[in-house]
Amino acid sequence: AAAAAIGAPVDLGVRVRELILDFILENLEAPFPSLAHTLLGLAAADADALGAPAEAVELAPPTPGCPRHCLDAVLELLTPGGASSGLADLRAAEKCYRIVLRLVEMGSPAVQQLLRSRGVDFFAQQLMFLGAWDYNDAGDGEDAALKRLCLGHVLKALGVELHALGAEGGAGAGAPAAQRLLGLLLGPDPYANP
């Protein structure tokens, strides 16, 4: 974790958010189900399935007293212009993008379905938003580097997503979604609303 400058005030909420994101990132590598998976709202279809395959991973219903999971918060932090958008905090944004990348790499159909849903439409939203960023900041260079890391995570996750869409039946179910994403990525006006 990046340390704040000596003598600079530290926003406790920002620090706690970064610690939670670090905890989730470190524990996503553990065999399923880990505490990170549980915090993100991922559960096995069979409650006794230690080391469950990705196909058996589903989104758990919210627990009483806590209507949302950390995955909801991560996606909300990555929503451009949202009330709780964390995109102004590039360190937190980079960690959130890394969490999404690891979840996409896990290959859970439930996570794929959530990211593809109209309410989230993660990849289209992020391609349009990140495409408009200035990656050559004249500042200290850290912002530009963090922006490039964020873009790299999204592009890697998009590659996994396109592969998954292609595996869903070639010209069948995944083809229109893949064509749409490729159009956004490579089209003449990639930052226009779809």
XYZ file of N, CA and C in Angstrom:
582
model
N 0.839 -1.175 0.000
C 0.000 0.000 0.000
C 0.881 1.235 0.000
N 0.441 2.219 -0.759
C 1.206 3.451 -0.841
C 1.021 4.248 0.437
N 2.088 4.760 0.933
C 2.039 5.537 2.170
C 1.765 6.997 1.844
N 1.028 7.664 2.728
C 0.759 9.080 2.558
C 2.034 9.854 2.874
N 2.134 11.046 2.329
C 3.298 11.888 2.588
C 3.362 12.209 4.082
N 4.570 12.324 4.584
C 4.757 12.612 6.007
C 4.132 13.965 6.308
N 3.315 14.005 7.340
C 2.666 15.236 7.746
C 1.363 15.514 7.019
N 1.061 14.775 5.947
C -0.180 14.990 5.215
C -1.332 14.322 5.962
N -2.485 14.996 6.015
C -3.626 14.377 6.697
C -4.126 13.162 5.918
N -4.534 12.150 6.637
C -5.022 10.935 6.005
C -6.517 10.820 6.282
N -7.314 10.719 5.228
C -8.738 10.535 5.374
C -8.965 9.098 5.830
N -9.538 8.936 7.003
C -9.724 7.611 7.581
C -10.591 6.721 6.689
N -11.639 7.284 6.097
C -12.502 6.498 5.218
C -11.758 5.962 4.006
N -10.913 6.796 3.405
C -10.115 6.378 2.249
C -9.138 5.292 2.657
N -8.516 5.452 3.818
C -7.541 4.466 4.296
C -8.207 3.124 4.582
N -9.377 3.158 5.222
C -10.098 1.917 5.514
C -10.507 1.231 4.214
N -10.988 2.006 3.246
C -11.370 1.429 1.947
C -10.175 0.750 1.299
N -9.019 1.400 1.316
C -7.822 0.802 0.719
C -7.404 -0.473 1.446
N -7.517 -0.490 2.762
C -7.167 -1.695 3.527
C -8.113 -2.848 3.200
N -9.396 -2.559 3.070
C -10.365 -3.610 2.715
C -10.067 -4.143 1.318
N -9.792 -3.246 0.371
C -9.466 -3.677 -0.991
C -8.186 -4.510 -1.006
N -7.176 -4.092 -0.229
C -5.935 -4.872 -0.138
C -6.215 -6.260 0.431
N -7.042 -6.328 1.477
C -7.384 -7.613 2.095
C -8.062 -8.537 1.081
N -9.008 -7.992 0.338
C -9.721 -8.801 -0.659
C -8.750 -9.281 -1.732
N -7.906 -8.392 -2.222
C -6.943 -8.782 -3.262
C -6.002 -9.883 -2.793
N -5.490 -9.757 -1.588
C -4.564 -10.763 -1.067
C -5.239 -12.112 -0.857
N -6.514 -12.101 -0.507
C -7.202 -13.348 -0.182
C -7.976 -13.953 -1.343
N -8.030 -13.269 -2.475
C -8.672 -13.864 -3.650
C -7.860 -15.023 -4.206
N -6.582 -15.067 -3.866
C -5.719 -16.149 -4.330
C -5.956 -17.448 -3.563
N -6.581 -17.349 -2.390
C -6.843 -18.537 -1.574
C -7.873 -19.420 -2.271
N -7.834 -20.726 -1.989
C -8.839 -21.612 -2.596
C -10.252 -21.183 -2.224
N -11.159 -21.380 -3.152
C -12.564 -21.047 -2.926
C -13.166 -22.037 -1.940
N -13.969 -21.627 -1.006
C -14.347 -20.258 -0.657
C -13.440 -19.690 0.419
N -12.996 -18.468 0.229
C -12.209 -17.768 1.237
C -13.053 -16.625 1.788
N -12.535 -15.947 2.787
C -13.261 -14.815 3.350
C -13.455 -13.730 2.295
N -12.483 -13.554 1.414
C -12.616 -12.555 0.343
C -13.786 -12.899 -0.571
N -13.921 -14.173 -0.932
C -15.044 -14.592 -1.775
C -16.365 -14.314 -1.064
N -16.411 -14.599 0.225
C -17.633 -14.377 0.997
C -17.955 -12.891 1.066
N -16.945 -12.051 1.323
C -17.180 -10.608 1.378
C -17.679 -10.073 0.038
N -17.196 -10.650 -1.052
C -17.629 -10.231 -2.388
C -19.014 -10.766 -2.743
N -19.540 -11.652 -1.913
C -20.877 -12.180 -2.161
C -20.892 -13.394 -3.048
N -19.790 -14.115 -3.118
C -19.720 -15.322 -3.933
C -19.893 -16.540 -3.038
N -20.693 -17.473 -3.477
C -20.941 -18.679 -2.696
C -20.991 -19.862 -3.652
N -20.740 -21.039 -3.110
C -20.836 -22.263 -3.909
C -22.284 -22.726 -3.923
N -22.701 -23.288 -5.042
C -24.055 -23.824 -5.131
C -24.268 -24.887 -4.058
N -23.212 -25.657 -3.783
C -23.231 -26.653 -2.716
C -22.438 -26.070 -1.552
N -23.086 -25.833 -0.443
C -22.460 -25.157 0.698
C -21.209 -25.879 1.200
N -21.078 -27.160 0.925
C -19.921 -27.919 1.400
C -18.822 -28.035 0.348
N -18.900 -27.255 -0.722
C -17.986 -27.404 -1.848
C -16.706 -26.614 -1.650
N -15.758 -27.178 -0.938
C -14.454 -26.557 -0.771
C -13.688 -26.702 -2.084
N -13.164 -25.599 -2.584
C -12.449 -25.629 -3.852
C -13.392 -25.844 -5.020
N -14.600 -25.298 -4.935
C -15.623 -25.483 -5.965
C -15.133 -24.946 -7.309
N -15.509 -25.617 -8.403
C -15.153 -25.103 -9.727
C -15.924 -23.810 -10.002
N -15.418 -23.007 -10.925
C -16.027 -21.713 -11.229
C -17.499 -21.838 -11.608
N -17.851 -22.934 -12.277
C -19.229 -23.120 -12.705
C -20.186 -23.231 -11.516
N -19.671 -23.653 -10.371
C -20.506 -23.843 -9.189
C -20.567 -22.593 -8.315
N -19.867 -21.528 -8.720
C -19.857 -20.296 -7.935
C -21.030 -19.429 -8.371
N -21.792 -18.988 -7.393
C -22.922 -18.120 -7.693
C -22.911 -16.928 -6.756
N -23.745 -15.947 -7.070
C -23.864 -14.780 -6.210
C -24.777 -15.130 -5.050
N -24.300 -14.887 -3.856
C -25.074 -15.203 -2.655
C -26.106 -14.111 -2.415
N -27.239 -14.488 -1.830
C -28.211 -13.445 -1.471
C -27.638 -12.591 -0.347
N -28.059 -11.336 -0.263
C -27.567 -10.484 0.826
C -27.904 -11.083 2.191
N -27.044 -10.833 3.136
C -27.277 -11.337 4.488
C -28.167 -10.365 5.246
N -28.944 -10.863 6.204
C -29.809 -9.967 6.975
C -28.991 -8.852 7.641
N -29.491 -7.648 7.545
C -28.809 -6.509 8.139
C -27.750 -5.891 7.243
N -27.440 -6.538 6.131
C -26.429 -6.031 5.196
C -26.935 -6.274 3.776
N -27.601 -5.289 3.199
C -28.266 -5.511 1.906
C -27.336 -5.628 0.703
N -26.043 -5.338 0.888
C -25.114 -5.386 -0.239
C -23.854 -6.144 0.135
N -23.155 -6.598 -0.899
C -21.867 -7.258 -0.724
C -20.771 -6.300 -1.186
N -19.534 -6.652 -0.927
C -18.400 -5.822 -1.356
C -18.319 -5.720 -2.877
N -18.769 -6.742 -3.606
C -18.746 -6.665 -5.064
C -19.650 -5.529 -5.546
N -20.797 -5.355 -4.899
C -21.670 -4.232 -5.244
C -20.947 -2.911 -5.028
N -20.232 -2.807 -3.909
C -19.495 -1.577 -3.599
C -18.361 -1.354 -4.600
N -17.651 -2.420 -4.987
C -16.561 -2.303 -5.964
C -17.113 -1.790 -7.287
N -18.216 -2.358 -7.749
C -18.801 -1.921 -9.017
C -19.331 -0.497 -8.916
N -19.862 -0.135 -7.767
C -20.339 1.233 -7.568
C -19.171 2.221 -7.583
N -18.055 1.833 -6.979
C -16.874 2.704 -6.998
C -16.360 2.920 -8.418
N -16.601 1.960 -9.301
C -16.133 2.058 -10.681
C -17.172 2.643 -11.632
N -18.278 3.124 -11.089
C -19.322 3.731 -11.910
C -18.981 5.202 -12.131
N -18.710 5.589 -13.363
C -18.362 6.988 -13.629
C -19.503 7.926 -13.235
N -19.166 8.938 -12.476
C -20.143 9.945 -12.107
C -21.130 9.527 -11.044
N -20.989 8.303 -10.518
C -21.911 7.845 -9.482
C -21.703 8.595 -8.183
N -22.711 8.553 -7.326
C -22.638 9.260 -6.047
C -21.475 8.758 -5.205
N -21.139 7.468 -5.334
C -20.047 6.888 -4.541
C -18.848 6.542 -5.401
N -18.721 7.204 -6.537
C -17.633 6.866 -7.453
C -16.278 7.071 -6.785
N -15.440 6.047 -6.889
C -14.091 6.114 -6.346
C -13.064 6.391 -7.422
N -13.534 6.785 -8.610
C -12.604 6.977 -9.714
C -11.702 8.197 -9.523
N -12.061 9.088 -8.615
C -11.179 10.211 -8.320
C -9.972 9.743 -7.504
N -10.134 8.651 -6.768
C -9.046 8.048 -5.995
C -8.454 6.931 -6.852
N -7.419 7.259 -7.604
C -6.879 6.313 -8.580
C -6.301 5.060 -7.943
N -5.776 5.163 -6.722
C -5.246 3.958 -6.059
C -6.384 2.972 -5.776
N -7.491 3.482 -5.249
C -8.642 2.617 -4.972
C -9.224 2.080 -6.275
N -9.300 2.928 -7.293
C -9.841 2.494 -8.581
C -8.992 1.363 -9.162
N -7.670 1.492 -9.097
C -6.794 0.444 -9.634
C -7.027 -0.881 -8.908
N -7.196 -0.819 -7.603
C -7.447 -2.041 -6.828
C -8.795 -2.637 -7.196
N -9.799 -1.795 -7.388
C -11.120 -2.298 -7.791
C -11.054 -2.966 -9.165
N -10.352 -2.341 -10.104
C -10.197 -2.945 -11.434
C -9.461 -4.275 -11.338
N -8.479 -4.355 -10.460
C -7.737 -5.613 -10.286
C -8.650 -6.695 -9.706
N -9.533 -6.332 -8.785
C -10.497 -7.300 -8.234
C -11.410 -7.809 -9.340
N -11.925 -6.902 -10.162
C -12.804 -7.318 -11.264
C -12.040 -8.236 -12.212
N -10.789 -7.904 -12.529
C -9.989 -8.763 -13.407
C -9.858 -10.162 -12.824
N -9.541 -10.263 -11.563
C -9.384 -11.593 -10.941
C -10.698 -12.364 -10.937
N -11.797 -11.676 -10.724
C -13.092 -12.358 -10.748
C -13.438 -12.833 -12.148
N -13.134 -12.019 -13.149
C -13.387 -12.423 -14.536
C -12.507 -13.613 -14.900
N -11.251 -13.580 -14.472
C -10.343 -14.694 -14.746
C -10.811 -15.975 -14.057
N -11.540 -15.845 -12.964
C -12.061 -17.010 -12.261
C -13.067 -17.770 -13.137
N -13.749 -17.070 -14.023
C -14.637 -17.716 -14.980
C -16.000 -18.107 -14.438
N -16.478 -17.452 -13.403
C -17.791 -17.771 -12.848
C -18.895 -17.228 -13.749
N -19.788 -18.088 -14.212
C -20.916 -17.605 -15.021
C -21.766 -16.556 -14.291
N -21.882 -16.664 -12.982
C -22.668 -15.689 -12.222
C -22.029 -14.305 -12.273
N -20.703 -14.248 -12.146
C -20.003 -12.962 -12.222
C -20.107 -12.410 -13.640
N -19.922 -13.277 -14.648
C -20.050 -12.836 -16.038
C -21.437 -12.262 -16.298
N -22.442 -12.939 -15.802
C -23.817 -12.483 -16.009
C -24.039 -11.125 -15.349
N -23.511 -10.947 -14.139
C -23.656 -9.661 -13.452
C -22.988 -8.545 -14.240
N -21.764 -8.767 -14.697
C -21.044 -7.732 -15.430
C -21.688 -7.424 -16.782
N -22.371 -8.386 -17.359
C -23.027 -8.186 -18.654
C -24.420 -7.589 -18.517
N -24.970 -7.584 -17.326
C -26.354 -7.147 -17.142
C -26.520 -5.694 -17.552
N -27.704 -5.361 -17.949
C -27.994 -4.009 -18.396
C -27.796 -3.002 -17.269
N -28.036 -3.420 -16.053
C -27.853 -2.520 -14.921
C -26.395 -2.173 -14.692
N -25.495 -3.045 -15.116
C -24.062 -2.835 -14.893
C -23.367 -2.541 -16.221
N -23.524 -3.403 -17.227
C -22.886 -3.293 -18.541
C -21.443 -2.799 -18.394
N -20.713 -3.513 -17.563
C -19.402 -3.089 -17.096
C -18.433 -2.738 -18.214
N -18.245 -3.622 -19.165
C -17.202 -3.412 -20.165
C -17.513 -2.238 -21.092
N -18.749 -2.129 -21.548
C -19.106 -0.998 -22.410
C -18.938 0.312 -21.654
N -19.402 0.351 -20.433
C -19.301 1.555 -19.607
C -17.832 1.952 -19.396
N -17.007 0.979 -19.073
C -15.602 1.275 -18.785
C -14.820 1.645 -20.036
N -15.114 1.001 -21.162
C -14.418 1.371 -22.399
C -14.691 2.820 -22.772
N -15.948 3.241 -22.629
C -16.287 4.624 -22.962
C -15.639 5.595 -21.976
N -15.652 5.250 -20.703
C -15.111 6.154 -19.687
C -13.592 6.235 -19.741
N -12.923 5.082 -19.729
C -11.459 5.070 -19.700
C -10.859 5.586 -20.999
N -11.591 5.453 -22.086
C -11.098 5.962 -23.365
C -10.972 7.474 -23.393
N -11.703 8.137 -22.525
C -11.672 9.592 -22.493
C -10.627 10.140 -21.517
N -9.958 9.272 -20.773
C -8.931 9.737 -19.822
C -7.711 10.261 -20.563
N -7.010 11.206 -19.941
C -5.732 11.693 -20.445
C -4.645 10.843 -19.792
N -3.928 10.082 -20.580
C -2.905 9.171 -20.047
C -1.510 9.800 -20.029
N -1.412 11.076 -20.360
C -0.126 11.762 -20.383
C -0.138 12.946 -19.428
N -0.608 12.717 -18.210
C -0.657 13.784 -17.209
C 0.708 14.427 -17.061
N 0.699 15.750 -16.906
C 1.949 16.482 -16.738
C 2.398 16.510 -15.283
N 1.624 15.919 -14.378
C 1.947 15.943 -12.957
C 3.159 15.095 -12.632
N 3.115 14.455 -11.481
C 4.256 13.677 -11.009
C 4.417 12.337 -11.718
N 3.515 12.017 -12.595
C 3.616 10.761 -13.335
C 2.890 9.604 -12.676
N 2.627 9.703 -11.367
C 1.944 8.611 -10.676
C 0.507 8.452 -11.183
N -0.187 9.583 -11.407
C -1.561 9.504 -11.902
C -1.613 8.833 -13.271
N -0.708 9.226 -14.154
C -0.677 8.634 -15.497
C -0.386 7.139 -15.404
N 0.522 6.754 -14.523
C 0.857 5.334 -14.370
C -0.339 4.558 -13.818
N -1.030 5.121 -12.826
C -2.205 4.446 -12.268
C -3.318 4.342 -13.307
N -3.496 5.375 -14.115
C -4.510 5.332 -15.176
C -4.177 4.230 -16.186
N -2.905 4.097 -16.526
C -2.507 3.041 -17.465
C -2.725 1.651 -16.864
N -2.461 1.501 -15.567
C -2.732 0.224 -14.891
C -4.221 -0.094 -14.930
N -5.053 0.906 -14.646
C -6.511 0.702 -14.680
C -6.946 0.247 -16.071
N -6.476 0.951 -17.092
C -6.817 0.584 -18.464
C -6.322 -0.816 -18.791
N -5.117 -1.149 -18.344
C -4.574 -2.485 -18.585
C -5.425 -3.574 -17.953
N -5.886 -3.354 -16.725
C -6.751 -4.343 -16.062
C -8.055 -4.533 -16.834
N -8.640 -3.418 -17.289
C -9.903 -3.506 -18.031
C -9.686 -4.226 -19.357
N -8.599 -3.921 -20.047
C -8.349 -4.581 -21.334
C -8.068 -6.078 -21.166
N -7.345 -6.452 -20.110
C -7.124 -7.880 -19.843
C -8.446 -8.578 -19.540
N -9.254 -7.948 -18.698
C -10.559 -8.535 -18.361
C -11.441 -8.607 -19.610
N -11.365 -7.602 -20.457
C -12.133 -7.613 -21.701
C -11.677 -8.762 -22.598
N -10.388 -9.026 -22.652
C -9.884 -10.161 -23.430
C -10.454 -11.482 -22.925
N -10.500 -11.645 -21.615
C -11.082 -12.864 -21.034
C -12.571 -12.930 -21.354
N -13.249 -11.789 -21.261
C -14.682 -11.732 -21.560
C -14.948 -12.083 -23.023
N -14.172 -11.536 -23.936
C -14.358 -11.851 -25.352
C -14.104 -13.328 -25.624
N -13.125 -13.898 -24.957
C -12.867 -15.330 -25.088
C -14.074 -16.131 -24.584
N -14.623 -15.731 -23.443
C -15.791 -16.428 -22.886
C -16.995 -16.290 -23.808
N -17.184 -15.106 -24.387
C -18.301 -14.918 -25.314
C -18.119 -15.784 -26.556
N -16.891 -15.898 -27.040
C -16.621 -16.743 -28.200
C -16.858 -18.215 -27.906
N -16.590 -18.611 -26.672
C -16.776 -20.011 -26.286
C -18.241 -20.357 -26.072
N -19.094 -19.341 -26.038
C -20.517 -19.584 -25.805
C -21.263 -20.004 -27.056
N -20.574 -20.333 -28.072
C -21.279 -20.849 -29.234
C -20.942 -20.164 -30.535
N -19.778 -19.571 -30.643
C -19.361 -18.977 -31.917
C -20.324 -17.911 -32.385
N -21.069 -18.198 -33.435
C -22.013 -17.228 -33.995
C -23.332 -17.250 -33.249
N -23.399 -17.952 -32.138
C -24.645 -18.075 -31.381
C -24.839 -16.962 -30.383
N -25.071 -17.345 -29.168
C -25.489 -16.429 -28.107
C -24.490 -15.318 -27.818
N -23.204 -15.607 -27.850
C -22.217 -14.603 -27.472
C -21.800 -13.673 -28.584
N -22.130 -14.001 -29.838
C -21.644 -13.211 -30.970
C -22.115 -11.759 -30.958
N -23.398 -11.466 -30.753
C -23.812 -10.057 -30.750
C -23.126 -9.235 -29.648
N -22.991 -9.813 -28.480
C -22.337 -9.097 -27.380
C -20.866 -8.860 -27.705
N -20.197 -9.872 -28.264
C -18.791 -9.723 -28.633
C -18.629 -8.670 -29.733
N -19.517 -8.682 -30.720
C -19.450 -7.696 -31.796
C -19.650 -6.286 -31.256
N -20.554 -6.134 -30.321
C -20.815 -4.831 -29.720
C -19.573 -4.319 -28.982
N -18.949 -5.187 -28.175
C -17.758 -4.781 -27.432
C -16.600 -4.463 -28.373
N -16.423 -5.281 -29.402
C -15.359 -5.009 -30.374
C -15.622 -3.708 -31.128
N -16.893 -3.428 -31.416
C -17.244 -2.154 -32.055
C -16.894 -0.969 -31.179
N -17.162 -1.109 -29.883
C -16.795 -0.038 -28.947
C -15.281 0.134 -28.871
N -14.576 -0.977 -28.884
C -13.120 -0.939 -28.744
C -12.424 -0.443 -30.005
N -12.909 -0.882 -31.161
C -12.196 -0.624 -32.411
C -12.934 0.267 -33.397
N -14.167 0.644 -33.061
C -14.991 1.415 -33.990
C -14.454 2.806 -34.258
N -15.049 3.481 -35.259
C -14.580 4.820 -35.628
C -14.790 5.857 -34.526
N -15.830 5.696 -33.726
C -16.077 6.608 -32.614
C -16.309 5.775 -31.361
N -15.216 5.210 -30.793
C -15.349 4.266 -29.689
C -15.910 4.874 -28.418
N -15.958 6.192 -28.302
C -16.396 6.781 -27.050
C -17.839 7.298 -27.132
N -18.504 7.047 -28.247
C -19.912 7.421 -28.359
C -20.752 6.424 -27.602
N -21.873 6.861 -27.112
C -22.776 5.943 -26.398
C -23.289 4.890 -27.355
N -23.373 3.617 -26.898
C -23.845 2.539 -27.779
C -25.321 2.669 -28.072
